[in-house]
Coordinates of C-alpha atoms and ligand atoms in Angstrom, one line a residue:
X1 CA 60.2 110.0 -5.4
X2 CA 62.1 108.1 -7.9
X3 CA 64.1 107.2 -5.0
X4 CA 61.1 106.3 -3.2
X5 CA 59.9 104.3 -6.1
X6 CA 63.3 102.8 -6.5
X7 CA 63.2 102.0 -2.8
X8 CA 59.8 100.6 -3.2
X9 CA 60.8 98.5 -6.1
X10 CA 63.7 97.4 -4.1
X11 CA 61.5 96.7 -1.2
X12 CA 58.9 95.0 -3.3
X13 CA 61.6 93.0 -4.9
X14 CA 62.9 92.2 -1.6
X15 CA 59.4 91.3 -0.5
X16 CA 58.9 89.2 -3.5
X17 CA 62.2 87.5 -2.9
X18 CA 61.2 87.0 0.6
X19 CA 57.9 85.7 -0.5
X20 CA 59.3 83.3 -2.9
X21 CA 61.8 82.1 -0.3
X22 CA 59.0 81.8 2.1
X23 CA 57.0 80.0 -0.5
X24 CA 59.9 77.7 -1.2
X25 CA 60.3 77.1 2.4
X26 CA 56.7 76.5 2.8
X27 CA 56.7 74.1 -0.1
X28 CA 59.7 72.4 1.3
X29 CA 58.1 72.2 4.7
X30 CA 54.9 71.0 3.1
X31 CA 56.8 68.4 1.1
X32 CA 58.5 67.3 4.2
X33 CA 55.2 67.1 5.9
X34 CA 53.7 65.1 3.1
X35 CA 56.7 62.9 3.1
X36 CA 56.3 62.5 6.8
X37 CA 52.7 61.7 6.5
X38 CA 53.4 59.4 3.7
X39 CA 56.0 57.7 5.7
X40 CA 53.7 57.5 8.7
X41 CA 50.9 56.1 6.4
X42 CA 53.4 53.6 5.2
X43 CA 54.3 52.7 8.7
X44 CA 50.6 52.3 9.6
X45 CA 50.1 50.0 6.7
X46 CA 53.1 48.1 7.6
X47 CA 51.9 47.9 11.1
X48 CA 48.5 46.8 9.9
X49 CA 50.2 44.2 7.7
X50 CA 52.4 43.2 10.6
X51 CA 49.3 42.8 12.8
X52 CA 47.6 40.8 10.2
X53 CA 50.7 38.6 10.0
X54 CA 50.7 38.3 13.8
X55 CA 47.0 37.4 13.7
X56 CA 47.7 34.8 11.0
X57 CA 50.5 33.4 13.0
X58 CA 48.4 33.4 16.1
X59 CA 45.7 31.5 14.2
X60 CA 48.3 29.1 12.8
X61 CA 49.7 28.7 16.4
X62 CA 46.2 28.0 17.6
X63 CA 45.7 25.4 14.9
X64 CA 49.1 23.9 15.7
X65 CA 48.2 23.9 19.4
X66 CA 44.8 22.3 18.5
X67 CA 46.6 19.7 16.4
X68 CA 49.0 19.2 19.3
X69 CA 46.2 18.6 21.7
X70 CA 44.7 16.1 19.2
X71 CA 48.1 14.5 18.7
X72 CA 48.6 14.3 22.5
X73 CA 45.2 12.7 22.9
X74 CA 46.1 10.3 20.1
X75 CA 49.4 9.5 21.9
X76 CA 47.5 9.0 25.1
X77 CA 45.0 6.7 23.4
X78 CA 47.8 4.8 21.8
X79 CA 49.5 4.5 25.1
X80 CA 46.4 3.1 26.6
X81 CA 46.0 0.7 23.7
X82 CA 49.6 -0.3 24.1
X83 CA 49.1 -1.0 27.8
X84 CA 45.9 -3.0 27.0
X85 CA 47.8 -5.0 24.4
X86 CA 50.7 -5.5 26.8
X87 CA 48.2 -6.7 29.5
X88 CA 46.5 -9.1 27.0
X89 CA 49.9 -10.3 25.9
X90 CA 50.9 -11.0 29.4
X91 CA 47.7 -12.8 30.1
X92 CA 48.1 -14.9 26.9
X93 CA 51.7 -15.7 27.8
X94 CA 50.6 -16.7 31.3
X95 CA 47.8 -18.9 29.8
X96 CA 50.3 -20.4 27.3
X97 CA 52.8 -21.1 30.1
X98 CA 50.0 -22.7 32.1
X99 CA 48.9 -24.8 29.1
X100 CA 52.5 -25.9 28.4
X101 CA 53.0 -26.8 32.0
X102 CA 49.7 -28.8 32.0
X103 CA 50.7 -30.4 28.7
X104 CA 54.1 -31.2 30.1
X105 CA 52.5 -32.7 33.2
X106 CA 50.0 -34.7 31.0
X107 CA 52.9 -35.9 28.9
X108 CA 54.8 -36.9 31.9
X109 CA 51.7 -38.7 33.2
X110 CA 51.3 -40.5 29.9
X111 CA 55.0 -41.3 29.9
X112 CA 54.6 -42.6 33.5
X113 CA 51.5 -44.7 32.6
X114 CA 53.1 -46.0 29.4
X115 CA 56.4 -46.9 30.8
X116 CA 56.0 -47.5 34.5
X117 CA 54.0 -49.9 36.6
X118 CA 51.4 -47.9 38.5
X119 CA 51.7 -50.1 41.7
X120 CA 55.4 -50.3 42.2
X121 CA 56.6 -47.5 39.9
X122 CA 59.1 -50.0 38.4
X123 CA 59.6 -49.9 34.6
X124 CA 56.8 -51.9 32.8
X125 CA 57.2 -54.3 29.9
X126 CA 57.3 -51.6 27.3
X127 CA 60.0 -49.7 29.0
X128 CA 62.0 -52.9 29.6
X129 CA 61.7 -53.8 25.9
X130 CA 63.0 -50.4 24.9
X131 CA 65.9 -50.6 27.3
X132 CA 66.7 -54.2 26.3
X133 CA 66.7 -53.3 22.6
X134 CA 69.1 -50.4 23.5
X135 CA 71.4 -52.7 25.4
X136 CA 71.2 -55.3 22.5
X137 CA 72.5 -52.6 20.1
X138 CA 75.4 -51.8 22.3
X139 CA 76.2 -55.5 23.2
X140 CA 76.2 -56.4 19.5
X141 CA 79.2 -54.1 18.9
X142 CA 81.0 -55.0 22.1
X143 CA 80.3 -58.7 22.0
X144 CA 78.9 -58.5 25.5
X145 CA 76.2 -60.8 27.0
X146 CA 72.9 -59.7 28.4
X147 CA 71.0 -61.8 30.9
X148 CA 67.2 -61.9 31.2
X149 CA 65.6 -63.3 34.3
X150 CA 61.9 -64.1 34.2
X151 CA 60.5 -64.3 37.7
X152 CA 57.2 -65.8 38.8
X153 CA 56.3 -66.2 42.5
X154 CA 55.4 -69.8 43.4
X155 CA 52.0 -70.7 44.7
X156 CA 50.9 -67.1 44.8
X157 CA 47.2 -67.8 44.9
X158 CA 47.0 -69.0 48.5
X159 CA 49.3 -66.0 49.6
X160 CA 46.9 -63.7 47.8
X161 CA 43.9 -65.2 49.5
X162 CA 45.6 -64.8 52.9
X163 CA 46.4 -61.2 52.2
X164 CA 43.2 -60.1 50.6
X165 CA 43.2 -57.5 47.8
X166 CA 44.0 -54.7 50.2
X167 CA 47.4 -56.0 51.3
X168 CA 48.3 -57.8 48.1
X169 CA 49.6 -54.5 46.6
X170 CA 51.7 -53.9 49.7
X171 CA 53.2 -57.3 49.4
X172 CA 54.0 -56.9 45.7
X173 CA 55.6 -53.5 46.5
X174 CA 57.7 -55.2 49.2
X175 CA 58.9 -57.8 46.6
X176 CA 59.7 -55.0 44.2
X177 CA 61.8 -53.2 46.9
X178 CA 63.7 -56.3 47.8
X179 CA 64.5 -57.0 44.1
X180 CA 65.6 -53.4 43.4
X181 CA 67.8 -53.4 46.5
X182 CA 69.5 -56.6 45.4
X183 CA 70.1 -55.7 41.8
X184 CA 70.8 -52.0 42.4
X185 CA 72.9 -50.5 39.6
X186 CA 73.8 -53.8 38.0
X187 CA 70.5 -54.2 36.1
X188 CA 66.9 -53.1 35.7
X189 CA 64.0 -54.6 37.5
X190 CA 60.6 -54.4 35.7
X191 CA 57.2 -55.6 36.6
X192 CA 55.0 -57.3 34.0
X193 CA 51.9 -57.4 36.2
X194 CA 50.5 -59.8 38.8
X195 CA 53.4 -61.6 40.4
X196 CA 55.7 -61.6 37.4
X197 CA 58.9 -59.6 37.2
X198 CA 61.7 -59.4 34.7
X199 CA 65.3 -58.4 35.5
X200 CA 67.7 -57.4 32.8
X201 CA 71.4 -57.8 33.6
X202 CA 73.5 -56.1 30.9
X203 CA 77.3 -56.5 30.7
X204 CA 77.2 -60.1 31.8
X205 CA 80.5 -62.0 31.3
X206 CA 78.8 -65.4 31.0
X207 CA 75.6 -67.4 31.4
X208 CA 77.2 -68.6 34.7
X209 CA 77.3 -65.0 35.9
X210 CA 73.5 -64.6 35.2
X211 CA 72.7 -67.8 36.9
X212 CA 74.6 -66.6 40.0
X213 CA 72.4 -63.5 40.0
X214 CA 69.3 -65.8 39.8
X215 CA 70.6 -67.8 42.7
X216 CA 71.2 -64.7 44.8
X217 CA 67.5 -63.8 44.2
X218 CA 66.3 -67.2 45.2
X219 CA 68.3 -67.0 48.4
X220 CA 66.9 -63.5 49.2
X221 CA 63.4 -65.0 49.1
X222 CA 64.3 -67.2 52.1
X223 CA 63.7 -64.2 54.4
X224 CA 60.0 -63.5 55.0
X225 CA 58.1 -60.4 53.8
X226 CA 56.4 -58.4 56.4
X227 CA 52.9 -57.3 55.4
X228 CA 50.3 -56.0 57.8
X229 CA 52.1 -57.5 60.7
X230 CA 52.2 -60.9 59.0
X231 CA 55.3 -62.8 58.0
X232 CA 54.8 -64.0 54.4
X233 CA 57.1 -66.8 53.1
X234 CA 57.2 -67.2 49.4
X235 CA 59.6 -68.8 46.9
X236 CA 60.2 -67.8 43.3
X237 CA 60.9 -69.6 40.0
X238 CA 63.2 -68.0 37.5
X239 CA 63.7 -68.6 33.8
X240 CA 67.0 -67.3 32.3
X241 CA 67.8 -66.4 28.7
X242 CA 71.1 -64.9 27.6
X243 CA 71.8 -62.7 24.6
X244 CA 72.9 -63.6 22.0
X245 CA 72.8 -67.4 22.6
X246 CA 69.1 -67.6 23.4
X247 CA 67.8 -64.9 21.0
X248 CA 68.9 -61.8 19.3
X249 CA 65.7 -59.8 19.7
X250 CA 64.0 -58.5 22.9
X251 CA 60.8 -60.5 22.1
X252 CA 62.7 -63.8 21.6
X253 CA 64.8 -63.3 24.8
X254 CA 61.8 -62.6 27.0
X255 CA 59.7 -65.4 25.4
X256 CA 62.6 -67.9 25.9
X257 CA 63.2 -66.7 29.5
X258 CA 59.4 -67.2 30.1
X259 CA 59.6 -70.8 28.6
X260 CA 62.5 -71.5 30.9
X261 CA 60.5 -70.2 33.9
X262 CA 57.7 -72.7 33.2
X263 CA 60.3 -75.4 33.0
X264 CA 61.5 -74.3 36.5
X265 CA 58.0 -74.6 37.8
X266 CA 57.6 -78.1 36.2
X267 CA 60.9 -79.2 37.8
X268 CA 59.5 -78.4 41.3
X269 CA 59.6 -74.6 41.6
X270 CA 62.0 -72.4 43.8
X271 CA 64.8 -72.7 41.3
X272 CA 66.2 -71.2 38.1
X273 CA 66.4 -72.8 34.7
X274 CA 68.6 -71.7 31.8
X275 CA 66.7 -71.5 28.6
X276 CA 69.4 -73.1 26.5
X277 CA 68.9 -76.4 28.2
X278 CA 65.1 -76.4 27.7
X279 CA 65.4 -75.2 24.1
X280 CA 67.5 -78.2 23.4
X281 CA 64.8 -80.4 25.1
X282 CA 62.1 -78.8 22.9
X283 CA 64.1 -79.3 19.7
X284 CA 64.7 -82.9 20.7
X285 CA 61.0 -83.4 21.5
X286 CA 60.0 -81.8 18.2
X287 CA 62.4 -84.0 16.3
X288 CA 61.0 -87.1 18.0
X289 CA 57.4 -86.0 17.2
X290 CA 58.4 -85.1 13.6
X291 CA 60.0 -88.5 13.1
X292 CA 57.0 -90.3 14.6
X293 CA 54.6 -88.3 12.4
X294 CA 56.3 -89.7 9.3
X295 CA 55.2 -93.2 10.4
X296 CA 51.9 -92.2 12.0
X297 CA 49.9 -92.5 8.7
X298 CA 51.4 -95.9 7.9
X299 CA 50.9 -97.2 11.4
X300 CA 47.3 -95.9 11.4
X301 CA 47.9 -93.8 14.5
X302 CA 45.8 -90.8 13.2
X303 CA 42.2 -90.6 14.0
X304 CA 39.5 -88.1 13.2
X305 CA 37.3 -86.8 16.0
X306 CA 34.0 -85.0 15.4
X307 CA 32.5 -82.1 17.4
X308 CA 28.8 -81.4 16.9
X309 CA 27.5 -77.9 16.0
X310 CA 24.1 -77.0 17.4
X311 CA 21.4 -74.7 16.1
X312 CA 20.5 -72.3 18.9
X313 CA 16.9 -72.2 17.6
X314 CA 16.1 -75.9 17.4
X315 CA 19.0 -77.2 19.7
X316 CA 19.5 -79.8 17.0
X317 CA 22.9 -81.0 15.6
X318 CA 23.3 -79.2 12.2
X319 CA 26.9 -80.0 11.5
X320 CA 30.1 -81.5 12.7
X321 CA 33.7 -80.3 12.7
X322 CA 36.4 -82.9 12.0
X323 CA 39.3 -82.5 14.4
X324 CA 42.4 -84.6 14.0
X325 CA 44.0 -86.6 16.9
X326 CA 47.2 -88.6 17.0
X327 CA 47.2 -91.7 19.1
X328 CA 50.9 -91.8 19.9
X329 CA 52.2 -95.2 21.1
X330 CA 54.2 -93.7 23.9
X331 CA 52.8 -90.2 24.6
X332 CA 49.1 -91.1 24.3
X333 CA 46.7 -88.7 22.5
X334 CA 48.6 -85.8 21.0
X335 CA 46.4 -82.8 20.3
X336 CA 46.7 -81.1 16.9
X337 CA 48.0 -77.9 18.5
X338 CA 51.2 -79.9 19.1
X339 CA 51.7 -81.5 15.7
X340 CA 49.9 -79.6 13.0
X341 CA 52.6 -76.8 12.9
X342 CA 55.3 -79.5 12.8
X343 CA 53.5 -81.2 9.9
X344 CA 53.3 -77.8 8.2
X345 CA 57.1 -77.3 8.7
X346 CA 58.1 -80.7 7.3
X347 CA 55.5 -80.8 4.5
X348 CA 53.7 -83.9 6.0
X349 CA 50.5 -81.8 6.2
X350 CA 49.9 -82.5 2.5
X351 CA 49.5 -86.3 2.8
X352 CA 47.9 -85.9 6.3
X353 CA 45.4 -83.3 5.0
X354 CA 44.5 -85.5 2.1
X355 CA 44.0 -88.4 4.4
X356 CA 41.7 -86.3 6.7
X357 CA 39.6 -85.2 3.7
X358 CA 39.2 -88.7 2.4
X359 CA 38.4 -90.2 5.8
X360 CA 35.8 -87.5 6.6
X361 CA 34.0 -87.7 3.2
X362 CA 34.1 -91.5 3.3
X363 CA 32.7 -91.6 6.8
X364 CA 30.0 -89.1 6.0
X365 CA 28.9 -91.2 3.0
X366 CA 28.9 -94.4 5.1
X367 CA 26.6 -92.7 7.7
X368 CA 24.3 -91.5 4.9
X369 CA 24.2 -95.0 3.4
X370 CA 23.4 -96.4 6.9
X371 CA 20.3 -94.2 7.0
X372 CA 21.4 -91.4 9.3
X373 CA 20.1 -87.9 8.5
X374 CA 22.6 -86.4 6.1
X375 CA 24.8 -83.8 7.8
X376 CA 27.5 -81.4 6.7
X377 CA 31.0 -82.0 8.0
X378 CA 33.7 -79.3 8.2
X379 CA 37.4 -80.0 7.5
X380 CA 40.2 -77.6 8.6
X381 CA 42.5 -76.7 5.7
X382 CA 46.1 -75.6 6.3
X383 CA 47.6 -72.7 4.4
X384 CA 50.2 -75.2 3.0
X385 CA 47.4 -77.3 1.5
X386 CA 46.1 -74.2 -0.2
X387 CA 49.5 -73.3 -1.6
X388 CA 49.5 -76.7 -3.3
X389 CA 48.1 -75.8 -6.7
X390 CA 46.5 -79.3 -6.9
X391 CA 44.0 -78.5 -4.1
X392 CA 41.0 -78.2 -6.5
X393 CA 41.8 -81.6 -8.2
X394 CA 42.4 -83.2 -4.8
X395 CA 39.0 -82.2 -3.5
X396 CA 37.2 -83.1 -6.7
X397 CA 38.9 -86.5 -6.7
X398 CA 38.0 -87.2 -3.0
X399 CA 34.3 -86.3 -3.7
X400 CA 34.3 -88.5 -6.8
X401 CA 35.9 -91.5 -5.1
X402 CA 33.7 -91.3 -2.0
X403 CA 30.6 -90.2 -3.9
X404 CA 29.7 -87.6 -1.3
X405 CA 27.6 -84.7 -2.5
X406 CA 29.7 -81.5 -2.3
X407 CA 27.0 -79.8 -0.2
X408 CA 27.9 -82.1 2.7
X409 CA 31.5 -80.9 2.8
X410 CA 32.5 -77.7 4.5
X411 CA 36.0 -76.2 4.3
X412 CA 37.4 -74.1 7.1
X413 CA 40.0 -71.6 6.1
X414 CA 41.7 -69.0 8.3
X415 CA 42.3 -65.3 7.5
X416 CA 46.0 -65.9 6.9
X417 CA 45.1 -68.1 4.0
X418 CA 43.1 -65.3 2.5
X419 CA 46.0 -62.9 3.0
X420 CA 48.6 -64.7 0.9
X421 CA 47.5 -64.4 -2.7
X422 CA 44.0 -63.1 -2.6
X423 CA 43.2 -63.4 -6.3
X424 CA 44.3 -67.1 -6.4
X425 CA 42.4 -67.8 -3.2
X426 CA 39.2 -66.1 -4.5
X427 CA 39.4 -68.2 -7.8
X428 CA 39.9 -71.5 -5.8
X429 CA 37.1 -70.7 -3.4
X430 CA 34.8 -69.7 -6.2
X431 CA 35.4 -73.1 -7.8
X432 CA 34.5 -74.8 -4.6
X433 CA 31.4 -72.7 -4.1
X434 CA 30.2 -73.5 -7.7
X435 CA 30.6 -77.1 -6.8
X436 CA 28.3 -76.5 -3.8
X437 CA 30.9 -76.8 -1.1
X438 CA 30.3 -74.7 2.0
X439 CA 33.1 -72.3 3.1
X440 CA 33.8 -70.9 6.6
X441 CA 36.3 -68.4 8.0
X442 CA 37.7 -70.0 11.2
X443 CA 39.0 -68.0 14.2
X444 CA 37.6 -64.8 12.6
X445 CA 39.2 -61.6 13.9
X446 CA 42.2 -63.2 15.6
X447 CA 44.8 -62.9 12.9
X448 CA 45.8 -60.0 10.8
X449 CA 42.3 -59.7 9.5
X450 CA 41.0 -57.3 7.0
X451 CA 37.3 -56.8 6.8
X452 CA 37.8 -56.4 3.1
X453 CA 38.1 -60.2 2.8
X454 CA 34.5 -60.5 3.9
X455 CA 33.5 -58.6 0.8
X456 CA 36.0 -60.3 -1.5
X457 CA 35.9 -64.0 -0.5
X458 CA 32.9 -66.1 -1.4
X459 CA 32.2 -67.5 2.1
X460 CA 29.1 -68.8 3.7
X461 CA 29.9 -68.6 7.4
X462 CA 32.0 -66.8 10.1
X463 CA 33.3 -68.7 13.1
X464 CA 33.6 -66.5 16.3
X465 CA 36.7 -67.8 18.1
X466 CA 36.8 -69.0 21.7
X467 CA 38.9 -66.2 23.2
X468 CA 36.0 -63.7 22.5
X469 CA 33.5 -66.1 23.9
X470 CA 35.5 -66.5 27.1
X471 CA 35.1 -62.7 27.5
X472 CA 31.3 -63.0 27.9
X473 CA 30.4 -61.6 31.4
X474 CA 34.1 -60.9 31.9
X475 CA 35.2 -58.2 29.5
X476 CA 32.6 -56.0 27.9
X477 CA 34.9 -55.3 25.0
X478 CA 34.7 -59.0 24.0
X479 CA 30.9 -58.8 24.2
X480 CA 30.9 -55.7 21.9
X481 CA 33.1 -57.5 19.4
X482 CA 30.8 -60.6 19.4
X483 CA 27.7 -58.4 18.9
X484 CA 29.4 -56.6 16.1
X485 CA 30.5 -59.8 14.3
X486 CA 26.9 -61.1 14.6
X487 CA 25.4 -58.0 13.2
X488 CA 28.0 -57.7 10.5
X489 CA 27.5 -61.4 9.4
X490 CA 23.7 -60.9 9.3
X491 CA 24.0 -57.8 7.2
X492 CA 26.3 -59.5 4.8
X493 CA 24.0 -62.5 4.5
X494 CA 26.5 -64.8 6.2
X495 CA 25.8 -67.5 8.8
X496 CA 27.6 -67.2 12.1
X497 CA 28.7 -69.8 14.6
X498 CA 30.3 -69.3 18.1
X499 CA 33.1 -71.7 19.0
X500 CA 34.3 -72.8 22.4
X501 CA 31.0 -72.2 24.3
X502 CA 31.4 -73.7 27.8
X503 CA 28.8 -72.1 30.0
X504 CA 25.1 -71.4 30.3
X505 CA 25.8 -67.7 30.6
X506 CA 27.7 -67.7 27.3
X507 CA 25.0 -69.8 25.7
X508 CA 22.2 -67.4 26.7
X509 CA 24.2 -64.3 25.8
X510 CA 24.7 -65.7 22.3
X511 CA 21.0 -66.7 22.1
X512 CA 19.9 -63.1 23.0
X513 CA 22.2 -61.7 20.4
X514 CA 20.7 -64.1 17.8
X515 CA 23.9 -66.0 17.0
X516 CA 22.7 -68.8 14.7
X517 CA 24.8 -71.8 15.8
X518 CA 27.0 -73.0 18.7
X519 CA 30.0 -75.3 19.0
X520 CA 31.5 -76.1 22.4
X521 CA 31.9 -78.3 25.5
X522 CA 28.6 -76.8 26.9
X523 CA 26.9 -79.1 24.4
X524 CA 29.5 -81.7 23.2
X525 CA 33.2 -82.3 23.2
X526 CA 34.9 -83.7 20.1
X527 CA 34.1 -87.4 20.0
X528 CA 35.3 -90.5 18.1
X529 CA 33.4 -91.6 15.0
X530 CA 31.8 -94.4 17.0
X531 CA 30.4 -92.1 19.7
X532 CA 29.2 -89.6 17.1
X533 CA 27.5 -92.4 15.2
X534 CA 25.6 -93.4 18.3
X535 CA 24.6 -89.8 19.0
X536 CA 23.5 -89.2 15.4
X537 CA 21.4 -92.4 15.5
X538 CA 19.6 -91.2 18.6
X539 CA 18.8 -87.8 17.0
X540 CA 17.9 -89.2 13.5
Ligands
C2E1 P1 39.8 -75.0 15.4 O1 39.6 -75.3 14.0 O2 39.5 -73.6 15.8 O3 39.0 -76.0 16.3 C1 38.4 -75.7 17.5 C2 39.2 -76.1 18.7 O4 38.6 -75.7 19.8 C3 39.4 -77.6 18.8 O5 40.6 -77.9 19.4 C4 38.3 -78.0 19.7 O6 38.5 -79.2 20.4 C5 38.3 -76.8 20.7 N1 37.1 -76.6 21.4 C6 35.8 -76.6 20.9 N2 34.9 -76.3 21.8 C7 35.6 -76.1 23.0 C8 35.3 -75.7 24.3 O7 34.1 -75.5 24.6 N3 36.3 -75.5 25.2 C9 37.6 -75.7 24.8 N4 38.5 -75.5 25.8 N5 38.0 -76.1 23.6 C10 37.0 -76.2 22.7 P2 41.6 -79.0 18.8 O8 40.8 -80.2 18.4 O9 42.7 -79.2 19.8 O10 42.1 -78.3 17.5 C11 43.0 -77.2 17.6 C12 43.2 -76.7 16.2 O11 44.0 -77.6 15.4 C13 42.0 -76.4 15.4 O12 41.4 -75.2 15.8 C14 42.5 -76.4 14.0 O13 43.0 -75.2 13.7 C15 43.7 -77.4 14.1 N6 43.2 -78.7 13.5 C16 42.5 -79.7 14.0 N7 42.3 -80.7 13.1 C17 42.9 -80.3 12.0 C18 43.1 -80.8 10.7 O14 42.6 -81.9 10.3 N8 43.8 -80.1 9.7 C19 44.3 -78.9 10.0 N9 45.0 -78.3 9.1 N10 44.2 -78.3 11.2 C20 43.5 -79.0 12.2
MG2 MG1 38.2 -75.1 12.8
MG3 MG1 38.4 -72.1 15.4

């Protein structure tokens, strides 16, 4: 039994051992299982996390893709905009190029109009002057001569009438062609307008060389010109001036060549005349006149003529202008245009001017004393007389000696007088005005006038000069100038007189424009004192 019990104990010990081993095993296994489960759970979590991550990344990717779509769209838009801008730019550039081309063409046209004659396409006066000035600058350094030939066709009027306006242009073009063929590269042919041409021959060795060119031209005109199946024969007169002998500026050279051309006409046309010879003639003639003028006063050769001034309202004589004449013992009556400037140059204008003032005031007083209706007489004053500081005393003295009331004396000054020393002139004129003397501006608007003088100078009257009056019915611009002067004068409270009126049309134009007074051959020419006296007696 004990054995049994011992065996049982052994068995139960064994069983307990087995049990604890089994228990251990079980625990181990369980632990393993738990570990495994734990590991699996961890893996599941990780997986879930990973999925979350993936989902996040997917979302991000979707966002990025959406951004990308937007960005692409933006790029597309920008591309479109860029294309639009490029198109606009191309259009603008095209427009600009067009405008530049148009402008270039316009400039070329202006250049053509400014520098070339529209009929013949030859250089015009302006272009020739530029080229001549350029050649003068070169010739100055190289001591070369330049020839200027001034051409004017002889008796062109009948030719013109034969051709009619239609073929006149063709004829002028034919003349231009012949001249250019003849001169070729040795010079420049320019047209001044009408039947006048100028040829410049640079690099001339001598005046003789230039004269030879002129003679070649005259010979070339022996051949007829064919126009509209007509053979036209015409000759030409040529004046020649040579740089530097006959002038050092383009203006002087052209002017002197023109003077020489007129001399060629005077000498019988169809020939050339060198300016130097005629300049010598002019100087000699002026010397003779100048010498004669010294004795003219002593020999009583000067005489004052008077030209009536008419009121357009009443047609009555309201004033006279004193105009000087020189009765030359050999040359006959010399007009003031020929000797006043000489007298200004040699200073004789001072005694002559004094004599005119005295003669006019004395004559006026004599007429008044003889019972004629008192009238105001205008005397022209030269700038030289004004420069003489004694002018106020001189005029006071004349009025005193002749006892003429100042209101019957009018002084005519020109704009150039006002320009010199305005302050001094204003003072002098104010003194005259205070005395009661009447002041006029002669040849208004023809010199370097400034409208400012109208405001500054104490004047009574403006004289509209003849060149404007000659434009009535001829050039509308002259008419506008006249109208403006009349309105301006009226607004400024000044009287206005038109000078050099020769026709009924001019007279009625001025009447319509309410010009106050008129002076001109249409009514009266300047007359001797005796003739005027008779006229005044009739109207008194
Ligand atoms: P001005 O003072 O402008 O005189 C007007 C000129 O026009 C005068 O010329 C006159 O005869 C002329 N005239 C008037 N009406 C007509 C017309 O209907 N047709 C034409 N073709 N001419 C007309 P004139 O007498 O030869 O005098 C010329 C210039 O000489 C004057 O121009 C004046 O500036 C100056 N002058 C005349 N006498 C004197 C004087 O005694 N002293 C001074 N310093 N200059 C004088
Ligand atoms: Mg005058
Ligand atoms: Mg005048």
